[in-house]
Structures are given as structure tokens and as C-alpha cells.
CSV table of C-alpha atoms in Angstrom, one decimal:
chain,number,residue,atom,x,y,z
A,6,UNK,CA,-12.1,21.1,-11.1
A,7,UNK,CA,-8.7,19.7,-12.3
A,8,UNK,CA,-8.8,16.4,-12.3
A,9,UNK,CA,-6.8,13.2,-14.9
A,10,UNK,CA,-8.5,10.1,-15.6
A,11,UNK,CA,-8.6,8.0,-18.9
A,12,UNK,CA,-11.7,6.8,-21.3
A,13,UNK,CA,-10.0,4.2,-22.6
A,14,UNK,CA,-7.2,1.6,-21.4
A,15,UNK,CA,-4.0,2.2,-23.6
A,16,UNK,CA,-0.6,2.0,-23.1
A,17,UNK,CA,1.7,4.5,-20.4
A,18,UNK,CA,3.0,5.9,-23.4
A,19,UNK,CA,-0.3,6.6,-25.3
A,20,UNK,CA,-1.4,10.7,-24.6
A,21,UNK,CA,-4.7,9.5,-24.3
A,22,UNK,CA,-3.6,7.0,-21.5
A,23,UNK,CA,-4.5,9.6,-19.0
A,24,UNK,CA,-5.4,12.8,-20.2
A,25,UNK,CA,-6.1,16.4,-18.2
A,26,UNK,CA,-9.5,17.1,-17.9
A,27,UNK,CA,-11.9,19.1,-16.2
A,28,UNK,CA,-14.8,18.1,-14.2
A,29,UNK,CA,-17.6,19.6,-11.8
A,30,UNK,CA,-16.7,19.6,-8.2
A,31,UNK,CA,-18.5,16.7,-6.0
A,32,UNK,CA,-20.0,18.2,-3.1
A,33,UNK,CA,-20.2,15.1,0.2
A,34,UNK,CA,-23.6,14.0,1.7
A,35,UNK,CA,-23.8,11.7,4.1
A,36,UNK,CA,-20.6,10.4,5.8
A,37,UNK,CA,-18.7,11.4,3.0
A,38,UNK,CA,-16.1,14.4,3.1
A,39,UNK,CA,-15.1,16.8,0.3
A,40,UNK,CA,-10.5,17.2,0.3
A,41,UNK,CA,-9.1,19.7,-1.4
A,42,UNK,CA,-6.0,17.2,-3.2
A,43,UNK,CA,-2.3,18.4,-2.0
A,44,UNK,CA,-0.3,15.2,-2.8
A,45,UNK,CA,-1.2,12.1,-4.5
A,46,UNK,CA,0.9,8.8,-4.7
A,47,UNK,CA,0.7,5.9,-7.2
A,48,UNK,CA,0.7,2.5,-6.7
A,49,UNK,CA,0.8,-0.8,-8.2
A,50,UNK,CA,-2.7,-1.4,-8.5
A,51,UNK,CA,-3.0,2.1,-10.7
A,52,UNK,CA,-1.2,0.8,-12.8
A,53,UNK,CA,-3.1,-2.9,-13.2
A,54,UNK,CA,-6.6,-0.9,-13.2
A,55,UNK,CA,-5.6,1.1,-15.9
A,56,UNK,CA,-3.3,-1.9,-18.0
A,57,UNK,CA,-3.9,-2.4,-21.7
A,58,UNK,CA,-7.5,-3.5,-21.5
A,59,UNK,CA,-10.7,-4.3,-24.3
A,60,UNK,CA,-12.7,-1.6,-22.4
A,61,UNK,CA,-13.7,1.6,-22.6
A,62,UNK,CA,-15.7,3.7,-20.2
A,63,UNK,CA,-19.1,5.3,-21.0
A,64,UNK,CA,-17.8,8.3,-18.4
A,65,UNK,CA,-14.4,9.8,-17.3
A,66,UNK,CA,-12.3,7.2,-14.7
A,67,UNK,CA,-10.4,8.6,-12.8
A,68,UNK,CA,-7.7,7.0,-10.8
A,69,UNK,CA,-5.3,6.9,-7.6
A,70,UNK,CA,-5.5,5.4,-4.3
A,71,UNK,CA,-3.4,7.8,-2.2
A,72,UNK,CA,-4.1,11.1,-1.0
A,73,UNK,CA,-3.6,13.8,1.4
A,74,UNK,CA,-5.3,17.1,1.5
A,75,UNK,CA,-7.3,19.4,3.3
A,76,UNK,CA,-10.9,19.0,4.4
A,77,UNK,CA,-12.9,21.3,2.6
A,78,UNK,CA,-16.9,20.8,3.6
A,79,UNK,CA,-18.3,17.5,4.9
A,80,UNK,CA,-21.2,15.5,4.8
A,81,UNK,CA,-24.0,16.3,7.2
A,82,UNK,CA,-23.5,12.8,8.8
A,83,UNK,CA,-19.9,13.2,9.2
A,84,UNK,CA,-19.0,13.3,12.8
A,85,UNK,CA,-15.1,12.8,12.8
A,86,UNK,CA,-13.6,15.7,11.0
A,87,UNK,CA,-14.7,19.3,10.2
A,88,UNK,CA,-13.6,22.0,7.5
A,89,UNK,CA,-9.2,22.7,7.8
A,90,UNK,CA,-8.7,19.1,9.0
A,91,UNK,CA,-5.2,17.6,7.4
A,92,UNK,CA,-6.3,14.3,6.7
A,93,UNK,CA,-4.4,11.3,4.6
A,94,UNK,CA,-6.0,8.6,3.0
A,95,UNK,CA,-6.6,6.2,0.4
A,96,UNK,CA,-9.8,5.6,-0.6
A,97,UNK,CA,-12.0,3.0,-2.1
A,98,UNK,CA,-10.8,1.1,-5.0
A,99,UNK,CA,-15.4,1.4,-6.1
A,100,UNK,CA,-15.6,4.4,-6.6
A,101,UNK,CA,-13.9,7.6,-8.0
A,102,UNK,CA,-10.0,7.8,-7.1
A,103,UNK,CA,-8.3,10.5,-6.0
A,104,UNK,CA,-6.6,12.6,-8.9
A,105,UNK,CA,-8.5,15.5,-8.7
A,106,UNK,CA,-8.4,18.5,-7.6
A,107,UNK,CA,-10.9,17.4,-4.8
A,108,UNK,CA,-12.0,14.3,-3.8
A,109,UNK,CA,-15.0,12.8,-1.9
A,110,UNK,CA,-14.4,10.0,0.7
A,111,UNK,CA,-16.0,8.2,3.6
A,112,UNK,CA,-14.5,9.4,6.7
A,113,UNK,CA,-14.6,6.0,7.8
A,114,UNK,CA,-11.6,5.2,6.2
A,115,UNK,CA,-9.6,8.7,6.7
A,116,UNK,CA,-6.9,9.8,9.2
A,117,UNK,CA,-6.1,12.7,10.6
A,118,UNK,CA,-2.8,13.7,8.7
A,119,UNK,CA,1.0,13.7,10.6
A,120,UNK,CA,1.8,16.7,11.5
A,121,UNK,CA,5.3,16.4,11.4
A,122,UNK,CA,5.3,15.3,7.8
A,123,UNK,CA,4.5,17.5,4.4
A,124,UNK,CA,1.5,16.7,2.5
A,125,UNK,CA,3.7,15.2,-0.4
A,126,UNK,CA,5.6,13.0,2.9
A,127,UNK,CA,2.2,12.1,4.2
A,128,UNK,CA,0.8,10.8,0.5
A,129,UNK,CA,3.3,8.4,-0.3
A,130,UNK,CA,2.0,6.3,3.4
A,131,UNK,CA,-1.7,5.6,3.5
A,132,UNK,CA,-2.1,2.5,1.1
A,133,UNK,CA,1.0,0.1,2.1
A,134,UNK,CA,0.8,1.2,5.7
A,135,UNK,CA,-2.8,0.4,5.8
A,136,UNK,CA,-1.6,-3.2,4.0
A,137,UNK,CA,1.3,-3.4,6.2
A,138,UNK,CA,-0.9,-3.0,9.0
A,139,UNK,CA,-3.8,-5.2,7.8
A,140,UNK,CA,-1.2,-8.1,6.7
A,141,UNK,CA,0.3,-8.4,10.0
A,142,UNK,CA,-1.9,-8.0,12.3
A,143,UNK,CA,-4.7,-9.3,10.6
A,144,UNK,CA,-3.8,-11.7,8.3
A,145,UNK,CA,-1.0,-13.0,9.7
A,146,UNK,CA,-1.7,-12.6,14.1
A,147,UNK,CA,1.3,-10.7,14.9
A,148,UNK,CA,1.0,-10.1,18.6
A,149,UNK,CA,1.6,-6.2,18.9
A,150,UNK,CA,3.4,-7.0,22.2
A,151,UNK,CA,6.9,-7.3,21.5
A,152,UNK,CA,7.3,-9.5,24.4
A,153,UNK,CA,4.5,-12.0,22.4
A,154,UNK,CA,6.7,-12.0,19.5
A,155,UNK,CA,10.2,-12.6,21.0
A,156,UNK,CA,12.1,-15.1,19.1
A,157,UNK,CA,10.0,-14.9,16.4
A,158,UNK,CA,11.4,-14.2,12.8
A,159,UNK,CA,9.5,-12.8,9.8
A,160,UNK,CA,10.3,-12.7,6.3
A,161,UNK,CA,9.7,-10.1,3.7
A,162,UNK,CA,9.3,-10.7,0.2
A,163,UNK,CA,9.8,-7.4,-1.5
A,164,UNK,CA,11.3,-5.6,1.4
A,165,UNK,CA,12.3,-2.3,-0.4
A,166,UNK,CA,8.8,-1.6,-1.9
A,167,UNK,CA,6.2,0.5,-0.5
A,168,UNK,CA,4.4,-1.8,1.2
A,169,UNK,CA,7.4,-3.5,2.5
A,170,UNK,CA,9.4,-0.3,4.0
A,171,UNK,CA,6.7,0.2,5.8
A,172,UNK,CA,5.8,-3.7,6.9
A,173,UNK,CA,9.7,-3.7,7.8
A,174,UNK,CA,9.1,-0.6,10.4
A,175,UNK,CA,6.4,-2.1,12.1
A,176,UNK,CA,7.2,-6.0,12.4
A,177,UNK,CA,10.7,-4.2,13.9
A,178,UNK,CA,8.3,-2.4,16.1
A,179,UNK,CA,6.5,-5.7,17.5
A,180,UNK,CA,9.7,-6.8,18.1
A,181,UNK,CA,10.0,-9.4,15.4
A,182,UNK,CA,13.4,-10.6,13.7
A,183,UNK,CA,12.8,-9.0,10.4
A,184,UNK,CA,14.4,-10.9,7.0
A,185,UNK,CA,14.1,-8.6,3.9
A,186,UNK,CA,14.5,-9.8,0.7
A,187,UNK,CA,16.3,-7.8,-2.1
A,188,UNK,CA,18.5,-8.4,-5.4
A,189,UNK,CA,20.3,-5.0,-6.0
A,190,UNK,CA,22.7,-3.3,-3.4
A,191,UNK,CA,20.5,-0.1,-3.9
A,192,UNK,CA,17.4,-1.8,-2.7
A,193,UNK,CA,19.4,-3.7,0.1
A,194,UNK,CA,20.7,-0.7,1.5
A,195,UNK,CA,16.9,0.5,1.5
A,196,UNK,CA,16.0,-2.3,3.2
A,197,UNK,CA,18.5,-2.3,5.5
A,198,UNK,CA,17.6,1.4,6.5
A,199,UNK,CA,14.6,1.1,7.2
A,200,UNK,CA,15.3,-1.9,9.7
A,201,UNK,CA,15.7,-5.5,8.4
A,202,UNK,CA,18.3,-7.2,10.3
A,203,UNK,CA,19.3,-9.0,7.3
A,204,UNK,CA,18.7,-9.2,4.2
A,205,UNK,CA,18.7,-11.9,1.6
A,206,UNK,CA,17.5,-12.2,-2.5
A,207,UNK,CA,14.4,-12.9,-3.4
A,208,UNK,CA,16.0,-14.8,-6.7
A,209,UNK,CA,18.4,-17.4,-5.0
A,210,UNK,CA,16.4,-20.1,-2.7
A,211,UNK,CA,16.0,-18.7,0.4
A,212,UNK,CA,16.8,-21.5,2.5
A,213,UNK,CA,20.4,-21.7,2.7
A,214,UNK,CA,20.3,-18.0,2.8
A,215,UNK,CA,18.7,-18.0,5.9
A,216,UNK,CA,21.2,-20.9,7.5
A,217,UNK,CA,24.1,-18.5,6.7
A,218,UNK,CA,22.3,-16.3,9.3
A,219,UNK,CA,22.1,-19.9,11.4
A,220,UNK,CA,18.0,-19.1,10.9
A,221,UNK,CA,16.3,-22.7,10.3
A,222,UNK,CA,13.0,-21.4,9.4
A,223,UNK,CA,10.4,-18.0,9.7
A,224,UNK,CA,6.8,-18.1,11.8
A,225,UNK,CA,5.2,-15.4,9.4
A,226,UNK,CA,5.7,-14.7,5.7
A,227,UNK,CA,5.1,-11.6,4.0
A,228,UNK,CA,4.7,-11.9,0.3
A,229,UNK,CA,4.7,-8.4,-1.6
A,230,UNK,CA,6.0,-9.4,-5.0
A,231,UNK,CA,5.7,-12.2,-7.5
A,232,UNK,CA,3.7,-15.2,-5.1
A,233,UNK,CA,3.7,-17.7,-8.2
A,234,UNK,CA,8.1,-17.8,-8.6
A,235,UNK,CA,8.0,-17.5,-4.8
A,236,UNK,CA,6.0,-20.3,-3.8
A,237,UNK,CA,8.1,-23.1,-3.4
A,238,UNK,CA,10.5,-21.0,-1.6
A,239,UNK,CA,8.4,-19.5,1.3
A,240,UNK,CA,6.9,-23.0,1.8
A,241,UNK,CA,10.3,-24.7,2.3
A,242,UNK,CA,11.3,-21.5,4.7
A,243,UNK,CA,7.8,-21.6,6.9
A,244,UNK,CA,8.1,-22.9,10.2
A,245,UNK,CA,5.4,-25.5,11.2
A,246,UNK,CA,2.2,-23.9,12.0
A,247,UNK,CA,3.6,-20.9,10.4
A,248,UNK,CA,1.7,-18.3,8.5
A,249,UNK,CA,2.3,-17.0,4.6
A,250,UNK,CA,0.5,-14.0,3.9
A,251,UNK,CA,0.1,-12.7,0.3
A,252,UNK,CA,-1.1,-9.4,-1.9
A,253,UNK,CA,0.1,-10.8,-5.3
A,254,UNK,CA,-2.9,-12.5,-7.3
A,255,UNK,CA,-1.0,-15.7,-8.7
A,256,UNK,CA,-1.8,-16.5,-12.6
A,257,UNK,CA,-2.4,-20.4,-11.2
A,258,UNK,CA,-3.5,-22.2,-8.5
A,259,UNK,CA,-0.8,-23.0,-5.7
A,260,UNK,CA,0.0,-26.1,-4.7
A,261,UNK,CA,-1.3,-26.0,-0.9
A,262,UNK,CA,0.0,-29.2,-0.2
A,263,UNK,CA,3.0,-28.3,-0.1
A,264,UNK,CA,1.6,-26.7,3.8
A,265,UNK,CA,-0.1,-29.9,4.8
A,266,UNK,CA,2.8,-31.5,7.1
A,267,UNK,CA,3.4,-28.2,8.2
A,268,UNK,CA,0.1,-27.8,9.6
A,269,UNK,CA,0.4,-24.1,7.6
A,270,UNK,CA,-1.9,-20.9,6.9
A,271,UNK,CA,-2.0,-19.5,3.6
A,272,UNK,CA,-4.1,-15.9,3.6
A,273,UNK,CA,-4.9,-13.1,1.7
A,274,UNK,CA,-4.5,-9.3,2.0
A,275,UNK,CA,-6.1,-6.5,-0.1
A,276,UNK,CA,-6.4,-3.5,1.6
A,277,UNK,CA,-10.2,-2.3,-0.1
A,278,UNK,CA,-12.0,-5.3,1.1
A,279,UNK,CA,-13.4,-3.3,3.8
A,280,UNK,CA,-14.0,-0.7,2.0
A,281,UNK,CA,-15.1,-2.8,-1.0
A,282,UNK,CA,-17.9,-4.3,0.4
A,283,UNK,CA,-18.2,-1.6,3.7
A,284,UNK,CA,-18.0,-4.8,6.5
A,285,UNK,CA,-19.2,-3.8,9.8
A,286,UNK,CA,-15.1,-3.3,10.8
A,287,UNK,CA,-15.0,-0.5,7.9
A,288,UNK,CA,-13.8,2.0,10.6
A,289,UNK,CA,-10.9,0.1,11.6
A,290,UNK,CA,-9.1,1.6,9.0
A,291,UNK,CA,-9.8,5.2,10.6
A,292,UNK,CA,-8.3,3.8,13.6
A,293,UNK,CA,-5.3,2.9,12.3
A,294,UNK,CA,-3.9,5.4,9.8
A,295,UNK,CA,-4.6,8.1,13.6
A,296,UNK,CA,-2.5,5.0,15.0
A,297,UNK,CA,0.2,5.4,12.1
A,298,UNK,CA,-0.5,9.5,12.8
A,299,UNK,CA,1.0,9.1,16.4
A,300,UNK,CA,4.2,6.5,16.0
A,301,UNK,CA,5.0,9.1,12.5
A,302,UNK,CA,4.4,12.2,15.1
A,303,UNK,CA,6.9,10.6,17.8
A,304,UNK,CA,9.5,8.9,15.1
A,305,UNK,CA,9.3,5.5,15.4
A,306,UNK,CA,7.5,5.3,12.3
A,307,UNK,CA,8.9,7.1,8.6
A,308,UNK,CA,7.6,8.3,5.3
A,309,UNK,CA,9.1,5.9,2.4
A,310,UNK,CA,8.8,8.9,0.4
A,311,UNK,CA,11.0,8.1,-2.4
A,312,UNK,CA,11.1,11.1,-5.0
A,313,UNK,CA,8.1,13.7,-5.9
A,314,UNK,CA,6.9,15.5,-9.5
A,315,UNK,CA,5.3,18.7,-9.8
A,316,UNK,CA,2.9,19.9,-10.8
A,317,UNK,CA,-0.2,17.1,-11.0
A,318,UNK,CA,-0.9,16.7,-14.3
A,319,UNK,CA,-1.5,14.2,-17.0
A,320,UNK,CA,2.7,14.2,-18.6
A,321,UNK,CA,3.8,13.5,-14.6
A,322,UNK,CA,1.8,10.8,-13.9
A,323,UNK,CA,2.1,9.3,-17.4
A,324,UNK,CA,5.7,9.3,-16.1
A,325,UNK,CA,4.9,8.0,-12.9
A,326,UNK,CA,2.9,5.5,-14.1
A,327,UNK,CA,6.1,4.5,-16.4
A,328,UNK,CA,8.3,4.2,-13.1
A,329,UNK,CA,6.4,1.5,-11.1
A,330,UNK,CA,5.5,-0.4,-14.6
A,331,UNK,CA,9.6,-0.3,-14.2
A,332,UNK,CA,9.3,-3.2,-11.3
A,333,UNK,CA,12.6,-1.0,-10.5
A,334,UNK,CA,11.4,1.7,-8.1
A,335,UNK,CA,11.7,1.8,-4.2
A,336,UNK,CA,10.0,3.6,-1.6
A,337,UNK,CA,7.5,6.0,-3.0
A,338,UNK,CA,6.9,8.4,-6.1
A,339,UNK,CA,4.2,11.6,-4.9
A,340,UNK,CA,2.8,14.3,-7.2
A,341,UNK,CA,1.9,17.4,-5.3
A,342,UNK,CA,-0.1,20.6,-6.8
A,343,UNK,CA,-2.7,21.0,-8.9
A,344,UNK,CA,-1.1,23.4,-11.9
């Protein structure tokens, strides 16, 4: 089967950073399903894993953690899917990624694909939606009941990106007042279009901007960009007993003392945790993706697809990686159809 992979970790301008290859089509065992890949998406994690380093892989490494496709066959222990089912998922960081014509994945982290979306539209959603969902409900502790969030506010730092675009929609469904950050007119409009009540600039102090909207502090902060750069601004803006969750690793230890007087809480969100450690609640990703599909089919959540490249091959994947590495993308970049 066709695949795109690497042996060495090189700058994206190097043609060997991502290469077209032929590999054996895998066979599902246990609770794995084999998916015929129809569309994939590129996330910042792809570029981080691929970034230059002094390491050579003895066997081909395949990236890619967003897939929409059709179940081709299933392992003997599978109960959730059958051949012919349309599915979408993010997969596991500890296994081969989905940049291949067929892909093996544990059915417990796979959801049914929304019926109203194309494969490209669906491929834009899984990783970012899982991250947003877990970040809001599992880490920040946001109530699923809008009545429980009356008069509560969330600040989403980096709201124009893939995760931010979904988090904004979910936060609005939960009844929160949503303040998103953006730094350009195009990204500001994107944030507003996805439901934010207010937009502020993340390069400027947060508190004065919030006060311009008669907001003294926020109950929740979801940091999706440059945790180090925004840490002081976030702790200043956090309400007493508030919660900050970040998905972005830090370059230096954070000064957690800034949270002490407020009895503030800090939490990490890493959407691969359940699959990496095969936690007892691993199947929660299956359930949340199915819930997400229901919300999409009901017209309550929309895809964050921004651009489609076709076909799926190394040159287009290198182009997509370069676009994500620029740090200026809005929404999600998707590739569809193996050539």
C-alpha cells in the first residue's frame, strides 16, 4: 500500500523529510480495525514529532493523527464496528500514524463519522475535538449543563486554531461567556464566526482588555498557545478559585506561586494519554467522538476545515507541514485521496 513516512528528522524543505513509500498492508488483530484512509489532517503535533533531531529510525515511521475513512476489516475481538462503516479518529502517538492508504487503530478510540460531512470535512475534527472536549470537561471541570455555567466565563488563548475553533463552539453550547484571543483581523473574524462573545489580542495584557468589556476576571482559561509567554497575563486574569488548562509544553518551570492567593488550579491536557497508557476509560474517546458526530449532524457544531490539498502524497504533506510550522494557519489543513 502507499504511505508517506520518514527515516530521518529533517527540515521540511528537505525532500527526505517526508517521502512516498510502499509498505505492506497490515492485518487487524484483537480490537484493532483496519481503515481505508480517505482523508487526513495535519496538526502541530505532526510537525513537532517530525522536527529536526539527531535520530535515525531503523524502520519507516509514519506520522498523521487525524483520519476519516471506511472500515475495511476488523480484528476478532471487535464489537463496535463492521466493514463498510465510515469512521473518524485521531489514533495513538505510540503507534504508526494514519498517513497511509490503510491504517490500524484500536476501535475504542474511534467514532462513527458524521453523516452530513464529507471525509475531508470529518478529518479536520478528531484530534482537535478530543483535545477541546477533554480540556473543557475533564481538565477544567466545565459543567455539561448550561444552567450550571450561568454567569461563568472562559478565556481561550489561541482561539483561531484547530482546537480553539472547536473549544469555542463547545464552550458556547455549555452556556459559557466566551472570550477568544486573536492577533489579526482575519483570525479575529474567524473566532467571532465560531461563536466567541468577545475577542482580545493575546500580545497585549489581558486584564485591561477584559475590563473594556466590563469583565473583571474569568473562571476558566484554556491555553492553546505559548504557555510561557501568556502565564503572567493568565494568572492576572484568572478569578479566585479559577482553573487554567494548557496543551502547550513550557520551556521553563512555571511560577505556580502566582496561583496561590487565588487557590487557582493548573492542569495539562494531552489527548493521547488514554491511548498511550490504555487507561480503563480509554473507550471514552469512542463515546465522545460519537457525541460529537451527533452534534455535527444536528447542526450544533461545524467542521473547522480551512483548506484541502489533493492528492495525499509527500509533496503535499510537506506543503501542509510548512503551512502549520508558519504559525499563522487558521482552522485545519486537510489532505484527501491517495494518488
